[in-house]
mmCIF file of C-alpha atoms in Angstrom:
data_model
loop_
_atom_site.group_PDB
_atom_site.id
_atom_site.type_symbol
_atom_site.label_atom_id
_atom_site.label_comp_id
_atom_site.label_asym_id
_atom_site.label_seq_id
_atom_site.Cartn_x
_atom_site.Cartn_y
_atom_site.Cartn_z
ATOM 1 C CA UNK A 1 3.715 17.553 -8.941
ATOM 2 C CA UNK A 2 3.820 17.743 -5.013
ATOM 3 C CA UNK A 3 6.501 15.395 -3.628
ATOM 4 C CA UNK A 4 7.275 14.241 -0.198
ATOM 5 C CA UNK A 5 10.220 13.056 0.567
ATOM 6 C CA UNK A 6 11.051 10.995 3.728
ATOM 7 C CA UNK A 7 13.652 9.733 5.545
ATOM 8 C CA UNK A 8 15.199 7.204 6.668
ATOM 9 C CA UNK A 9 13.568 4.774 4.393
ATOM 10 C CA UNK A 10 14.524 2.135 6.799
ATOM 11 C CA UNK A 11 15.753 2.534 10.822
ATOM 12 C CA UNK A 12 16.558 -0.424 13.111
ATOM 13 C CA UNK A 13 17.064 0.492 17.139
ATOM 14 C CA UNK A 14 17.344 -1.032 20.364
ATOM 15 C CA UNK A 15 14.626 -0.665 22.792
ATOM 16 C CA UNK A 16 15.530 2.577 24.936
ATOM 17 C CA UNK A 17 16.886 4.555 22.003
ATOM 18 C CA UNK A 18 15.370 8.084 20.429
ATOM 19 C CA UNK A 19 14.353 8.544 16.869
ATOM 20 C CA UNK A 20 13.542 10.810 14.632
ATOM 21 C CA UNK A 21 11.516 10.735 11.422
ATOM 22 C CA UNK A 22 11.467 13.261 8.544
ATOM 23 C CA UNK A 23 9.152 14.504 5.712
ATOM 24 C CA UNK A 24 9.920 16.853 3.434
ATOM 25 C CA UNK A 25 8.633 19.023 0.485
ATOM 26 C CA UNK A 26 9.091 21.849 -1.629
ATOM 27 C CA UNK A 27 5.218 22.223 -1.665
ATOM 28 C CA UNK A 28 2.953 24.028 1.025
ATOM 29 C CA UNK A 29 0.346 21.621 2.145
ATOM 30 C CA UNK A 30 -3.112 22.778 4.422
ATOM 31 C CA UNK A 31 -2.103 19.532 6.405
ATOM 32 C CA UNK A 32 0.145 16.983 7.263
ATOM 33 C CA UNK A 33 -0.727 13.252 8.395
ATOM 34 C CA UNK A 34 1.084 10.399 10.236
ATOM 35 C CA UNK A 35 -0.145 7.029 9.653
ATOM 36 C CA UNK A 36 1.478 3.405 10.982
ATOM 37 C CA UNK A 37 0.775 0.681 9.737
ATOM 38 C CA UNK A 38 1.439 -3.044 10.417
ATOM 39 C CA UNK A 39 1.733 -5.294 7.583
ATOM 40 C CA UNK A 40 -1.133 -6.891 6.010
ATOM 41 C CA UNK A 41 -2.936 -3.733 7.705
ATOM 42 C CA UNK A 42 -4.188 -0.631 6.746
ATOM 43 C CA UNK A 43 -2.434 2.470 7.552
ATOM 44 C CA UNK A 44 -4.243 3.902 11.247
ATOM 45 C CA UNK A 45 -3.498 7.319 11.469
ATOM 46 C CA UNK A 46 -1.829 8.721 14.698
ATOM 47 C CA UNK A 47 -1.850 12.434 14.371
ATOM 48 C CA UNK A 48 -2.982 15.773 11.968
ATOM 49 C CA UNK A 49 -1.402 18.974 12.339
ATOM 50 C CA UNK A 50 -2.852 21.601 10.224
ATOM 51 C CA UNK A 51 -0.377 25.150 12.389
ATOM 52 C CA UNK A 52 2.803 26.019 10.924
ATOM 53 C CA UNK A 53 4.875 25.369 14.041
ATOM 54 C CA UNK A 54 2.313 23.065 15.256
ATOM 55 C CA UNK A 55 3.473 20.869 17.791
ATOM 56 C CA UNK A 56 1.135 17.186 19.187
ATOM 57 C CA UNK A 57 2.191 15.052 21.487
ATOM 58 C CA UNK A 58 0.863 11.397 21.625
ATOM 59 C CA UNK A 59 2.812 9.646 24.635
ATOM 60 C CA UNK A 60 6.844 9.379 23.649
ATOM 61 C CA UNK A 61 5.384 10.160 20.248
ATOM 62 C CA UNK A 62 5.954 14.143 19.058
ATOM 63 C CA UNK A 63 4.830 15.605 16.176
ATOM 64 C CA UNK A 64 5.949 18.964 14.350
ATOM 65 C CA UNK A 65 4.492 20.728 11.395
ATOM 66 C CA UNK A 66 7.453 22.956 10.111
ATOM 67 C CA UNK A 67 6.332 26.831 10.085
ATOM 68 C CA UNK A 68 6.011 27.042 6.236
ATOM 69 C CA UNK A 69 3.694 23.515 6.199
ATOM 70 C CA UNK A 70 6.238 22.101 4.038
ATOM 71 C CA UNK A 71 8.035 20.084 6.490
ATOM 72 C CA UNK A 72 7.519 17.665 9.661
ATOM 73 C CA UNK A 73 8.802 15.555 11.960
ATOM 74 C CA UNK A 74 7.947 12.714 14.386
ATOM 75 C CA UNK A 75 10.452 11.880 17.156
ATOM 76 C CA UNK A 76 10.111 8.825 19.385
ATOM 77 C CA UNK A 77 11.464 8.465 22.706
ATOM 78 C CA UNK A 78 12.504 5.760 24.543
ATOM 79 C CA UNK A 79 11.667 3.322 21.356
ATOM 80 C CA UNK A 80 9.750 -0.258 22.446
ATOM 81 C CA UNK A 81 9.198 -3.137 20.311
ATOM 82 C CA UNK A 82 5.452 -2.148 20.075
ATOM 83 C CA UNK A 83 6.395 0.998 18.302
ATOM 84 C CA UNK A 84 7.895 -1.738 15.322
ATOM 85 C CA UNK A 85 5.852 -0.639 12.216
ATOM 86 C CA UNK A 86 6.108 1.800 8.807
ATOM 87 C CA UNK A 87 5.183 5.127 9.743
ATOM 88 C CA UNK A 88 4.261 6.949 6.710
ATOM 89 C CA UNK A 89 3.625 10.638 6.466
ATOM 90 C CA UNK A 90 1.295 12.192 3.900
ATOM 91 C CA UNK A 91 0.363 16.179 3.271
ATOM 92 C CA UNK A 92 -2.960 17.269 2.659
ATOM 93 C CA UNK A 93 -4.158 19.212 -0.285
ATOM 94 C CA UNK A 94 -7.826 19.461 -1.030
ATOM 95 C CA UNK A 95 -9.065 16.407 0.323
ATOM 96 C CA UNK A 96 -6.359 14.216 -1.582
ATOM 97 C CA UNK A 97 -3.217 12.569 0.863
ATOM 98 C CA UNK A 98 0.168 12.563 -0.973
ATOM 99 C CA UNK A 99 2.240 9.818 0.803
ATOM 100 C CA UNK A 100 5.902 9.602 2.006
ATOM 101 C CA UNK A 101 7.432 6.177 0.806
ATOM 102 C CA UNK A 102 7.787 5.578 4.260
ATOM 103 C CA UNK A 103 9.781 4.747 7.148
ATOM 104 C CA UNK A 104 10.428 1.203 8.117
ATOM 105 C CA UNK A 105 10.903 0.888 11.851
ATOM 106 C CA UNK A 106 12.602 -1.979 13.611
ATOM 107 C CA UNK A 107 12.454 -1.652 17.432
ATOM 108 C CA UNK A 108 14.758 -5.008 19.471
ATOM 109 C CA UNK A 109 14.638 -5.835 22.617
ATOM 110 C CA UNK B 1 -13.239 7.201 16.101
ATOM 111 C CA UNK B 2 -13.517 6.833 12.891
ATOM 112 C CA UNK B 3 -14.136 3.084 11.542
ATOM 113 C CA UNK B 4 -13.899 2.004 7.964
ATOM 114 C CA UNK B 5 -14.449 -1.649 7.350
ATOM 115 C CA UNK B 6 -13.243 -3.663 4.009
ATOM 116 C CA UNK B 7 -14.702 -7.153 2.845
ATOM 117 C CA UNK B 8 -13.046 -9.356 2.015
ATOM 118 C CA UNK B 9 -10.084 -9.247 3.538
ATOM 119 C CA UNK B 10 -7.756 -11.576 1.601
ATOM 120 C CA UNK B 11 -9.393 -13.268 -1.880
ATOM 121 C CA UNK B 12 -7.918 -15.533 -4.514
ATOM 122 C CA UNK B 13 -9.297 -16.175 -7.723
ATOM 123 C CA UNK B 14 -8.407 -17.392 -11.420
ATOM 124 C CA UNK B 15 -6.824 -15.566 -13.893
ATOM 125 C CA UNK B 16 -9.587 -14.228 -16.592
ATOM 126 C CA UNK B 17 -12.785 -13.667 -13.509
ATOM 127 C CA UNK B 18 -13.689 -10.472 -11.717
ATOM 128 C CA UNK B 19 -13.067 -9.484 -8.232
ATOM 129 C CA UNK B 20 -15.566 -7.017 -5.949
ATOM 130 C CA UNK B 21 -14.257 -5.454 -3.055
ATOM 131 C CA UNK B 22 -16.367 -3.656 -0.747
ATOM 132 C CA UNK B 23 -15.350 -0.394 1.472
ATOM 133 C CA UNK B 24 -17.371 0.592 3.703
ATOM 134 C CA UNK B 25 -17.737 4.207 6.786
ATOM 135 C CA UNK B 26 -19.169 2.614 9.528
ATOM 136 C CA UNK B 27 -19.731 5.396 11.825
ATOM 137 C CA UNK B 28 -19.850 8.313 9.615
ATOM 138 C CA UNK B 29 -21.167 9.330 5.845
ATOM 139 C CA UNK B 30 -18.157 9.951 3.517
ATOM 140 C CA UNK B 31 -18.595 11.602 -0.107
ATOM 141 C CA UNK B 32 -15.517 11.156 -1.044
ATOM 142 C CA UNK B 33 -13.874 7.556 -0.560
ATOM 143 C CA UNK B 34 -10.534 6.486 -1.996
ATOM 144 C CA UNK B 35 -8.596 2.957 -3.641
ATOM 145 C CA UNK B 36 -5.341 2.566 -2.901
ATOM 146 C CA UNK B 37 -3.198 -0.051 -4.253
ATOM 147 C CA UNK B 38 0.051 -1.036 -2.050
ATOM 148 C CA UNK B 39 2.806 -3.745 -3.342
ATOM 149 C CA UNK B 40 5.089 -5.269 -0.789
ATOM 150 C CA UNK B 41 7.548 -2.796 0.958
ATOM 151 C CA UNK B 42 6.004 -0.011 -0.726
ATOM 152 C CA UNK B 43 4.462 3.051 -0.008
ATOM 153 C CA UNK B 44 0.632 3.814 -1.044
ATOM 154 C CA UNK B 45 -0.376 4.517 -4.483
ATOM 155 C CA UNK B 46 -3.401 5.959 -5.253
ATOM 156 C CA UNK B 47 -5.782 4.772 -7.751
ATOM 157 C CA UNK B 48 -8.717 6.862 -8.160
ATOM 158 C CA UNK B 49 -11.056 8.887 -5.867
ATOM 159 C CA UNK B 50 -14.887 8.311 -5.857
ATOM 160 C CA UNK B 51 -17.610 10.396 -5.022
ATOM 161 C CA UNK B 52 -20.903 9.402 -4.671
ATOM 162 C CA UNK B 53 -23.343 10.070 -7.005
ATOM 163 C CA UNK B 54 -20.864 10.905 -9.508
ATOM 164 C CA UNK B 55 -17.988 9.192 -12.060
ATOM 165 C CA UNK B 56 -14.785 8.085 -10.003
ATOM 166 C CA UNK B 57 -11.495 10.301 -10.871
ATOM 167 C CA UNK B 58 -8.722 7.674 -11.736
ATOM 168 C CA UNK B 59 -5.169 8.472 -11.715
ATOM 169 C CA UNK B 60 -2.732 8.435 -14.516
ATOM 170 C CA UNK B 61 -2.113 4.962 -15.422
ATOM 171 C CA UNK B 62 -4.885 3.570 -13.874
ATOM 172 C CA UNK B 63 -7.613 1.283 -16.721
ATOM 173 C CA UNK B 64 -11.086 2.839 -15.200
ATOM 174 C CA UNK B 65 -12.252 -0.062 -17.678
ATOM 175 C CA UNK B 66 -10.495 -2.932 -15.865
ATOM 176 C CA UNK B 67 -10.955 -0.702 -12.196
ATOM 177 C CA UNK B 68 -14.543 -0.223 -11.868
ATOM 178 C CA UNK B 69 -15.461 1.869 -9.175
ATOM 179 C CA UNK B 70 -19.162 2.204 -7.608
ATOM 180 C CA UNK B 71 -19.974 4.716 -4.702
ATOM 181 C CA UNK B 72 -23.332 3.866 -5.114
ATOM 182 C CA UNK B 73 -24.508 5.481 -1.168
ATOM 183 C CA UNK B 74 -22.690 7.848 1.295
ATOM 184 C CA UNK B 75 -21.190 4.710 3.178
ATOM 185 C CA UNK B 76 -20.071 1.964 0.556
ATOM 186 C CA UNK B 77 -17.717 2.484 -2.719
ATOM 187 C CA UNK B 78 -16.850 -0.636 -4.406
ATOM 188 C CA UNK B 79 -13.896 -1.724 -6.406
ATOM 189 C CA UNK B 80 -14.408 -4.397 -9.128
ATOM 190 C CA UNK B 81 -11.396 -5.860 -10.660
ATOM 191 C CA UNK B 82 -12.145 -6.892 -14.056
ATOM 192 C CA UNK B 83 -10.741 -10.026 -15.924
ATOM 193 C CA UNK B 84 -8.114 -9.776 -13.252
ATOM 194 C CA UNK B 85 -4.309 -11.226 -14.267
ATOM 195 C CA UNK B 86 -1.307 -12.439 -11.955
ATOM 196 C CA UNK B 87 0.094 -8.920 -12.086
ATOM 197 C CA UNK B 88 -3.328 -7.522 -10.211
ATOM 198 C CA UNK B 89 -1.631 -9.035 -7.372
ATOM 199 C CA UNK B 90 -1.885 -6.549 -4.647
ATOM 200 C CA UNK B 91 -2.922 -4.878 -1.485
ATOM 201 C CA UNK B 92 -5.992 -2.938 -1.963
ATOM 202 C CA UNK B 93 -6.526 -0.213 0.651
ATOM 203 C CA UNK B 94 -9.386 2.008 0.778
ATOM 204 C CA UNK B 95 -9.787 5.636 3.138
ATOM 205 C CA UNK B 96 -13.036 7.475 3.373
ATOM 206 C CA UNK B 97 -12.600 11.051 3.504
ATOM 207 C CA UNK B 98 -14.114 12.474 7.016
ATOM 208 C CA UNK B 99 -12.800 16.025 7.402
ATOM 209 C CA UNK B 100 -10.948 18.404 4.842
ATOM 210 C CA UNK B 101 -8.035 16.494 4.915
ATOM 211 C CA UNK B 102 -8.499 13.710 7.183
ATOM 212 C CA UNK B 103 -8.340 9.889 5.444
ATOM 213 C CA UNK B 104 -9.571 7.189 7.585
ATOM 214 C CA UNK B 105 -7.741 3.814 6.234
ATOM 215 C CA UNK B 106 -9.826 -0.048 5.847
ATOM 216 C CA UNK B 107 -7.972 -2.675 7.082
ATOM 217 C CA UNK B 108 -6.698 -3.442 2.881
ATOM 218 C CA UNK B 109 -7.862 -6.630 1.149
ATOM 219 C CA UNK B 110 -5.332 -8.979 -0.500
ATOM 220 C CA UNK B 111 -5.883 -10.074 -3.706
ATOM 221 C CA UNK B 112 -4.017 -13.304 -4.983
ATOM 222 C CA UNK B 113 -4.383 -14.010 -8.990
ATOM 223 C CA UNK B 114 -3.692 -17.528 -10.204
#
């Protein structure tokens, strides 16, 4: 059974600070989502990276698919209260999405 | 981008009916369309997978008899919740499959049983 683990489940800032998310597995996957999603919402993904080593940058948002695909990361800089949300990171594996439990992310002004 | 559309929304009903809900690819044709079910501080769970033309693939767990899933056409799966109870409660999120790996997410329906 492939398993994602990430953490922190749950990460509350102040506007300014840097964060960084994790996702992590024992299993090789051909790709590796990040979705956020607001609640009541659906998830609206942000980013694929498919490299091992990949790195995507979306604003103060950067993404990193680990060099073995079994690992990534997504870093925030210079956190706003838009960027409030669960971020939830899922791996790829024949057209099926195996989700992280998520991050909740709590950004004050 | 990619657009994926859900109707309704938000629904409640009576304990004992049966609720449709309707997922739709706006913009592009998707073979392979997924249910997700979501509780409250939770991560996604997935349900089944459907593919049109063809039987849906439900997950461990998950009553295909009480989950009935249509993809009837390359843009619309449906999700009937049969004789639905309290504990159907839920956030019902569907994705459309687009590329090899790429899910594109409806904006979830929330389904309140009395």
């Amino acid at each position: 059974t492939q398993l994602l683990e990430q953490s922190p489940q749950f990460l509350s800032i102040q506007e300014g600070e840097n964060l960084t998310v994790y996702c992590n597995s024992s299993s090789v996957f051909s790709s590796l989502q990040w979705y956020r999603q607001e609640p009541g919402e659906g998830p609206v993904l942000l980013v694929t990276v498919v490299t091992g080593g990949e790195v995507k940058k979306l604003k103060r948002l950067t993404f990193q698919f680990g060099d073995a695909r079994k690992d990534s990361s997504l870093h925030i800089t210079a956190a706003q209260p838009g960027d409030t949300g669960l971020y939830l990171c899922a791996g790829g594996s024949q057209g099926n999405l195996i989700f992280g439990k998520g991050t909740k992310l709590s950004v004050k002004p | 981008g990619a657009v994926v559309s859900q109707h309704p929304s938000w629904v409640i009903c009576k304990s004992g009916t049966s609720v449709k809900i309707e997922c739709r690819s706006l913009d592009f044709q998707a073979t392979t369309m997924f249910w997700y079910r979501q509780f409250p501080k939770q991560s996604l769970m997935l349900m089944a997978t459907s593919n049109e033309g063809s039987k849906a693939t439900y997950e461990q767990g998950v009553e295909k008899d009480k989950f009935l899933i249509n993809h009837a056409s390359l843009t619309l799966s449906t999700l009937t919740v049969t004789s639905a109870h309290p504990e159907d409660s839920s956030f019902y999120i569907c994705s459309a499959l687009r590329a090899t790996d790429t899910q594109y997410f409806g904006p979830g329906t929330r389904l309140t049983v009395l």
